[in-house]
GROMACS .gro file of C-alpha atoms in nm:
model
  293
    1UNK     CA    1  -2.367  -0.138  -0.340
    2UNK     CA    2  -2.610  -0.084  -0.032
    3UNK     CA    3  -2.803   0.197  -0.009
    4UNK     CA    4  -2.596   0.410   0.262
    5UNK     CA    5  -2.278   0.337   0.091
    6UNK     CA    6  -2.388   0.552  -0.241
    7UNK     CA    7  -2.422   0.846   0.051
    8UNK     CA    8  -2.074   0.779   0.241
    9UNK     CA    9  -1.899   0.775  -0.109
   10UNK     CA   10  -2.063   1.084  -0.204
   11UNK     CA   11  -1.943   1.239   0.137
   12UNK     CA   12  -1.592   1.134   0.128
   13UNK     CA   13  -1.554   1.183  -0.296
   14UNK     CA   14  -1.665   1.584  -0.189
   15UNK     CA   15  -1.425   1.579   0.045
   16UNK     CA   16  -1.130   1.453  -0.088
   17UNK     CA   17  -1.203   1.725  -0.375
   18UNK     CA   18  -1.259   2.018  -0.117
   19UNK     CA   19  -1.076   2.022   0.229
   20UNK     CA   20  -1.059   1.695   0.400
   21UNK     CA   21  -0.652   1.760   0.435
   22UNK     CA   22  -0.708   2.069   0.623
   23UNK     CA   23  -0.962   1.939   0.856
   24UNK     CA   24  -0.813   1.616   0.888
   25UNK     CA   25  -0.598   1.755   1.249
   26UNK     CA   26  -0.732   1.409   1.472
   27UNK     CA   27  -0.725   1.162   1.172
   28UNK     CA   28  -0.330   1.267   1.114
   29UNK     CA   29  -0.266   1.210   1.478
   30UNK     CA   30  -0.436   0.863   1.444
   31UNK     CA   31  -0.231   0.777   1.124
   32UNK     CA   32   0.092   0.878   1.277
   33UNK     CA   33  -0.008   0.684   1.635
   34UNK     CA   34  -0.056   0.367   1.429
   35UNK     CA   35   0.218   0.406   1.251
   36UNK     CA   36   0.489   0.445   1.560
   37UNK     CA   37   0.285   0.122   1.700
   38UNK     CA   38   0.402  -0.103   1.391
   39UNK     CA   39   0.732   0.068   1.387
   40UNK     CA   40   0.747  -0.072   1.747
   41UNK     CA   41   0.566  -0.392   1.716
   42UNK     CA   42   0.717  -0.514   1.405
   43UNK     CA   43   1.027  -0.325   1.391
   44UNK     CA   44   1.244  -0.673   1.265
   45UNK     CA   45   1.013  -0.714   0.973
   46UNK     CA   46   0.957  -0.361   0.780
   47UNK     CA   47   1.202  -0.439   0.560
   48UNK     CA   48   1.079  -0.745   0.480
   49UNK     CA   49   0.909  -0.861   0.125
   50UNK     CA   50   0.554  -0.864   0.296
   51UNK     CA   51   0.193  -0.810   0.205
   52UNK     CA   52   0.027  -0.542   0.353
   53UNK     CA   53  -0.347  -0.414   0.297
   54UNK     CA   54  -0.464  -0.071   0.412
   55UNK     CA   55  -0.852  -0.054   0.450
   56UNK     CA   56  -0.978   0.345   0.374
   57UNK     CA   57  -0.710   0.462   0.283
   58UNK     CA   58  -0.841   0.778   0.232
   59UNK     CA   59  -0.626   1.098   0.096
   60UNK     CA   60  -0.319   0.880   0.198
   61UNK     CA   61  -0.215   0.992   0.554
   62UNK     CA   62  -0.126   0.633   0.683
   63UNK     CA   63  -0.012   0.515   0.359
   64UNK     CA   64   0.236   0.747   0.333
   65UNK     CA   65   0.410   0.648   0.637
   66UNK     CA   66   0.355   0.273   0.526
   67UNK     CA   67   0.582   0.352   0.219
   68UNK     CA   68   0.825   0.517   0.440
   69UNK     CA   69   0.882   0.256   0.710
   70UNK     CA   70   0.783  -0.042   0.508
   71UNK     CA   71   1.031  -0.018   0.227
   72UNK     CA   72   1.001  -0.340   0.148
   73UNK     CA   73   0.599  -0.431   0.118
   74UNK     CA   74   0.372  -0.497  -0.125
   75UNK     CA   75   0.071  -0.260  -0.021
   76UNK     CA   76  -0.274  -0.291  -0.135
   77UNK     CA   77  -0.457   0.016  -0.045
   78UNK     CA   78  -0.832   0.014  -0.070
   79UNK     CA   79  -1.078   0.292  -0.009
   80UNK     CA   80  -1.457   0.314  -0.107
   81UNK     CA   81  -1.433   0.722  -0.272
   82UNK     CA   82  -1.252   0.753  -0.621
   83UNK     CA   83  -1.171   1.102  -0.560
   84UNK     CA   84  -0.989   0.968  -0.185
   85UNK     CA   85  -0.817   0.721  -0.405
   86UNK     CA   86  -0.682   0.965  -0.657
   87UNK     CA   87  -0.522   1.204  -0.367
   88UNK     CA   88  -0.351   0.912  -0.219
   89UNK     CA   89  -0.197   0.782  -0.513
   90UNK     CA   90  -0.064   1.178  -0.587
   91UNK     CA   91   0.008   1.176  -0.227
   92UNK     CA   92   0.253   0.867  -0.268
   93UNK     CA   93   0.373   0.903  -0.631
   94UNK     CA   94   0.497   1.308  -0.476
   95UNK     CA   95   0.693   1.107  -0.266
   96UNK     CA   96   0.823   0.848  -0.476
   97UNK     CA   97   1.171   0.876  -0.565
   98UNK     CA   98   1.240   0.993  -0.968
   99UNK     CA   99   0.844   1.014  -0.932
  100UNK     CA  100   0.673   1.067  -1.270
  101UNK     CA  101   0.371   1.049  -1.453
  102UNK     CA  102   0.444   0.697  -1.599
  103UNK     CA  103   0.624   0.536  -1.337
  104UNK     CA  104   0.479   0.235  -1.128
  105UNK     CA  105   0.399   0.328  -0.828
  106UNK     CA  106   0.491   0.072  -0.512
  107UNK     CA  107   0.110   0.073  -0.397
  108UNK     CA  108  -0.204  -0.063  -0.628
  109UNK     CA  109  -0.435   0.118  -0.531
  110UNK     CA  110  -0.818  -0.040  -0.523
  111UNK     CA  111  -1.177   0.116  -0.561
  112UNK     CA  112  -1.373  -0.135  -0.324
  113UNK     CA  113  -1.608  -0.154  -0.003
  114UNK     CA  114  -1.392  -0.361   0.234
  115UNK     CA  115  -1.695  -0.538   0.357
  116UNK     CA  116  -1.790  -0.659  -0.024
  117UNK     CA  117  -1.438  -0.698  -0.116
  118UNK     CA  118  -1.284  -0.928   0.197
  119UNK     CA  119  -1.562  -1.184   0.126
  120UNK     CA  120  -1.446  -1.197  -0.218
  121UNK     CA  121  -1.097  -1.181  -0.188
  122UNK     CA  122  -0.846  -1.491  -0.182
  123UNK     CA  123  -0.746  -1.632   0.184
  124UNK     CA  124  -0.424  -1.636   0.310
  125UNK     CA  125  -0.320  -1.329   0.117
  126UNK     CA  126  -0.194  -1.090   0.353
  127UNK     CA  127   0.084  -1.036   0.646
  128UNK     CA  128  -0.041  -0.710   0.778
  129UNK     CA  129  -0.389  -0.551   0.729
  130UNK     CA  130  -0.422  -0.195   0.868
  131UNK     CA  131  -0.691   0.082   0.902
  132UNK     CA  132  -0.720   0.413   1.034
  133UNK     CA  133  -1.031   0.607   1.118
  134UNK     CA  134  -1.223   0.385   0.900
  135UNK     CA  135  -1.391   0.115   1.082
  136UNK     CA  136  -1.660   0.312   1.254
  137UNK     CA  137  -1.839   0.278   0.945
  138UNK     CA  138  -1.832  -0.091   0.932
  139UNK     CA  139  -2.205  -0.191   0.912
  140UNK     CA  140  -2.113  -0.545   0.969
  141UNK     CA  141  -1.784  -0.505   1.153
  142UNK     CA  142  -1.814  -0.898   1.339
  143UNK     CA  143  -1.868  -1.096   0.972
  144UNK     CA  144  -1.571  -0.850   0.813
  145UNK     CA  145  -1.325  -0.927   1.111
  146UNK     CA  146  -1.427  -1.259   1.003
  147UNK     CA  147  -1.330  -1.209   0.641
  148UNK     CA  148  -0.985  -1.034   0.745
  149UNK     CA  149  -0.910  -1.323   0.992
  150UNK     CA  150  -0.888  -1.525   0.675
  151UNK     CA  151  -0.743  -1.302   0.417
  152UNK     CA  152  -0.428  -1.274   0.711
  153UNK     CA  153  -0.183  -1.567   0.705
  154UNK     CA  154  -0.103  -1.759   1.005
  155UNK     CA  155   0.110  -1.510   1.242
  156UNK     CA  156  -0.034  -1.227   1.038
  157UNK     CA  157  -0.147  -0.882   1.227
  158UNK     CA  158  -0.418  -0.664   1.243
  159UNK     CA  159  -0.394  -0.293   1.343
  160UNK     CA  160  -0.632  -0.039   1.324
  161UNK     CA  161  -0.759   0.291   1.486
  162UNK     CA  162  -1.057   0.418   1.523
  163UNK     CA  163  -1.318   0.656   1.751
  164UNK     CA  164  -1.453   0.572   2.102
  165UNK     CA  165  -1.815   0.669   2.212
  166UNK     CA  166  -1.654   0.978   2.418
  167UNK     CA  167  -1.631   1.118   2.093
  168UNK     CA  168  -1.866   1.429   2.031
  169UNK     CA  169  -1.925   1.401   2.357
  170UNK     CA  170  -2.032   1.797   2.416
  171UNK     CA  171  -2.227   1.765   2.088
  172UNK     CA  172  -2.449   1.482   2.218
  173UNK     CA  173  -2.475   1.600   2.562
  174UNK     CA  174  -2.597   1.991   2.396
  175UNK     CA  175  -2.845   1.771   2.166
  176UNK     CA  176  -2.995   1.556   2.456
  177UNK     CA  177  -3.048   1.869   2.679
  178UNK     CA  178  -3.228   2.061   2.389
  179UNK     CA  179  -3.463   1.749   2.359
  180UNK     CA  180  -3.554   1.708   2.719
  181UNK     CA  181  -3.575   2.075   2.770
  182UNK     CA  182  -3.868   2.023   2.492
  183UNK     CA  183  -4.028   1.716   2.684
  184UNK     CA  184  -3.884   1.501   2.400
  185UNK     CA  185  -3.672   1.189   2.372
  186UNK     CA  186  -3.327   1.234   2.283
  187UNK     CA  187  -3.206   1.132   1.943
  188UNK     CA  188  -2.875   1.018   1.830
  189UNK     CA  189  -2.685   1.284   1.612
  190UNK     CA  190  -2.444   1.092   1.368
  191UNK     CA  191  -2.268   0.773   1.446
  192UNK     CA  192  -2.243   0.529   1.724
  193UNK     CA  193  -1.918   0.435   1.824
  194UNK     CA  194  -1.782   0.137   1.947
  195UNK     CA  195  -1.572   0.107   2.280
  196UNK     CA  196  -1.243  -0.043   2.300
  197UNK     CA  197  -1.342  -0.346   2.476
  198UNK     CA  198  -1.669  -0.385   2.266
  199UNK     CA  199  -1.406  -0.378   1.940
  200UNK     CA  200  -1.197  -0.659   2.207
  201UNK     CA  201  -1.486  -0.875   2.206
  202UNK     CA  202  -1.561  -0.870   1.845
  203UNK     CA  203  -1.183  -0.922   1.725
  204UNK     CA  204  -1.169  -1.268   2.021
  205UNK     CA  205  -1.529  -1.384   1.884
  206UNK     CA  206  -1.359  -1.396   1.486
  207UNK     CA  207  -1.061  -1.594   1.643
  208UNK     CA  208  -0.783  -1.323   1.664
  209UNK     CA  209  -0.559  -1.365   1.967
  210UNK     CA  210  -0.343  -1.135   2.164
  211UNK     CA  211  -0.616  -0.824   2.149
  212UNK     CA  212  -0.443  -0.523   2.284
  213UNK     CA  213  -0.613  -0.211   2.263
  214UNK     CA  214  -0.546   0.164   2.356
  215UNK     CA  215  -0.761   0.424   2.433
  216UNK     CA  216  -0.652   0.821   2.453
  217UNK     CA  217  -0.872   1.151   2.496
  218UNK     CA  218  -0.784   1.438   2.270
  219UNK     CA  219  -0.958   1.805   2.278
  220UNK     CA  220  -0.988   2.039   2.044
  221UNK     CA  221  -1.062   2.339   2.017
  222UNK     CA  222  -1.268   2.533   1.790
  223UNK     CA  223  -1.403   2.892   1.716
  224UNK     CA  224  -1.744   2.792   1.687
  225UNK     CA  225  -1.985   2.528   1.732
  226UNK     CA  226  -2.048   2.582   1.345
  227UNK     CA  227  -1.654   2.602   1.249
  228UNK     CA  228  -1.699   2.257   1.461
  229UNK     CA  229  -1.973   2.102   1.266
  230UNK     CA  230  -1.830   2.253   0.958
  231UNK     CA  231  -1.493   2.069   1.023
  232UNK     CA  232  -1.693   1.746   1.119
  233UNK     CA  233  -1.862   1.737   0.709
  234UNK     CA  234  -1.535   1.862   0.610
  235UNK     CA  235  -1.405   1.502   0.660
  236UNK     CA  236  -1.688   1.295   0.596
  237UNK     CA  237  -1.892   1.254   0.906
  238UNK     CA  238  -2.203   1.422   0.954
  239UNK     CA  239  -2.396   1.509   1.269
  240UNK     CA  240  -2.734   1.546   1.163
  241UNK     CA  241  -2.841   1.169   1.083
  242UNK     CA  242  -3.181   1.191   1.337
  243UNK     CA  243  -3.454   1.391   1.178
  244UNK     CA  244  -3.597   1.693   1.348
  245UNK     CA  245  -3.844   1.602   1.583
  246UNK     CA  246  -4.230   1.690   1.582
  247UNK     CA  247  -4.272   2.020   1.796
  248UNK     CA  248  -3.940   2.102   1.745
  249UNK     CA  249  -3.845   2.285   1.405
  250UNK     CA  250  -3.440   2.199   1.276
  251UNK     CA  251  -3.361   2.508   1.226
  252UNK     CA  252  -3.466   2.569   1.580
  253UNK     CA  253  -3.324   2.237   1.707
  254UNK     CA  254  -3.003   2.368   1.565
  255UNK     CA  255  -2.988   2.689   1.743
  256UNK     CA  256  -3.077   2.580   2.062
  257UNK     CA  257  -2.862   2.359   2.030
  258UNK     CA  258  -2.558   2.609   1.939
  259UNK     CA  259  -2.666   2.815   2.244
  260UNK     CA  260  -2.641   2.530   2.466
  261UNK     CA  261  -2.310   2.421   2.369
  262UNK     CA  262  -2.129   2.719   2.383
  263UNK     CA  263  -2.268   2.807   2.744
  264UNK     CA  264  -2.153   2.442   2.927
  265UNK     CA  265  -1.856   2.317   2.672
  266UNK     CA  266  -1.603   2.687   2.627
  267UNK     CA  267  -1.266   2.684   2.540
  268UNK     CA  268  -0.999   2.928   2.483
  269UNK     CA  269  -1.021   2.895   2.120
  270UNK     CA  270  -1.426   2.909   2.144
  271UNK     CA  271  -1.549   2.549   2.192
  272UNK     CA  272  -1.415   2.228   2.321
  273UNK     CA  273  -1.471   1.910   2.127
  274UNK     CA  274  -1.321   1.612   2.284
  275UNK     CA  275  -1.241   1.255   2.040
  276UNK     CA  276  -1.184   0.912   2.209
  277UNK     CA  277  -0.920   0.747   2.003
  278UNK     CA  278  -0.902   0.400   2.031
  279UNK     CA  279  -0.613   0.183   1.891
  280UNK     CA  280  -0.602  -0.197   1.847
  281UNK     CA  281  -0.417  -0.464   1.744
  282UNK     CA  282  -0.469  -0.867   1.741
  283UNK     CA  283  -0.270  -1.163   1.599
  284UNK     CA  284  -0.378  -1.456   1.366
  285UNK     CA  285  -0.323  -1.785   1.580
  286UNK     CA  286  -0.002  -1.937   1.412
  287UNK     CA  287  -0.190  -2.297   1.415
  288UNK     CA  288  -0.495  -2.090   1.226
  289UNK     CA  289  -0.754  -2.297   1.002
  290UNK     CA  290  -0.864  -2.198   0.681
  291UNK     CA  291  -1.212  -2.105   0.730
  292UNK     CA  292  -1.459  -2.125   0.457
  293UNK     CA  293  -1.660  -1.811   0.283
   0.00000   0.00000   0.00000
């Protein structure tokens, strides 16, 4: 396992344990989006025998609905956190009718890194592969569309969601004026996110077809910038990757930081936070070629 995926599983194995369901407000909203957008796309075929795959599947908000409007799939949910695996799979047997501790669940669940296990894993395999909130952390997103391209059989789909570069907006826009204000160079606070047509242009270059994508702009509102950033860990994320700079302490990066945001970025609740949710889906060409590993 690379180096930065012993820290994300860490992350996400704390949170599944703690309060990643109660923080979770914008990842629900994604899950449930992507959901009505199957139910719409592929509403002849949910109750057909197909293979589906569900990439971080996380505590089980998407999978849930997968077992509810695709009665009849196989579903293969993977996720990279044991403790995220466990809450899904007591997440789904709750729901499972006659549900009990020794009955079969309808979903294998998987411990695996999607970007390890696609290059592994047999072509052809699937009819659906979905994801929500999970592929900002690709580190190699163009060689694992790649990999899904040929795990998906010809005609197959591929639906995911996942956050815009708007997102945090008011965070990074606080951060950069703190630096400057210093006669410093901003740094980037947590992750970079890809734009909807940058995710376009990645999905075309692996050979998907019929890219649509979807872009909405959601604010929420916290009490705090700290009930904000404390929210943020709560499912997984973190917004202190750049180390503090020289001249400028972090606990007093941090605080001007907090004073900054709460005087430009108010809202009735305390402070704004605004989250670009982006939403795509692309086909496998029906003439597709096996491509090799």
């Amino acid at each position: 396992m690379e180096p930065g995926l012993h820290s994300i599983r860490r992350r996400f194995n704390r949170c599944a344990k703690e309060s990643y369901d109660a923080h979770a407000r914008v990842q629900r909203v994604m899950a449930e989006g992507l959901g009505r957008s199957l139910a719409d796309v592929k509403q002849g075929e949910r109750k057909a025998q197909l293979d589906l795959l569900e990439i971080g599947c996380g505590t089980g908000l998407l999978t849930e609905i997968l077992r509810r409007d695709w009665p009849g799939a196989a579903i293969t949910a993977l996720d990279i956190a044991p403790a995220m695996l466990e809450a899904a799979e007591q997440r789904v047997r709750s729901k499972a009718p006659s549900a009990s501790a020794h009955r079969r669940l309808p979903v294998s669940f998987r411990l695996a890194d999607i970007e390890t296990w696609a290059a592994e894993a047999e072509s052809s395999s699937f009819d659906l592969i979905v994801s929500s909130a999970c592929f900002q952390w690709l580190s190699r997103p163009q060689e694992t569309l790649r990999h899904l391209l040929r795990l998906l059989r010809p005609g197959g789909s591929l639906a995911f969601t996942t956050f815009g570069p708007e997102t945090f907006r008011e965070l990074h826009e606080s951060f950069a004026t703190v630096y400057r204000s210093c006669g410093l160079e901003p740094k980037r606070h947590g992750l970079s996110f890809l734009s909807g047509s940058e995710w376009r242009t990645l999905l075309q270059h692996a050979g998907f077809a019929e890219v649509r994508e979807e872009s909405a702009i959601r604010t929420e509102g916290y009490a705090s910038v700290s009930e904000f950033l404390h929210s943020v860990k709560a499912t997984g994320a973190s917004a202190s990757a750049a180390d503090a700079s020289r001249g400028l302490g972090w606990r007093s990066l941090f605080t001007c930081m907090f004073r900054e945001y709460e005087r430009r970025f108010p809202a009735p609740e305390g402070v704004a936070a605004t989250y670009e949710l982006l939403r795509l889906q692309a086909e496998v060409p029906h003439d597709k070629v096996a491509r090799k590993r």
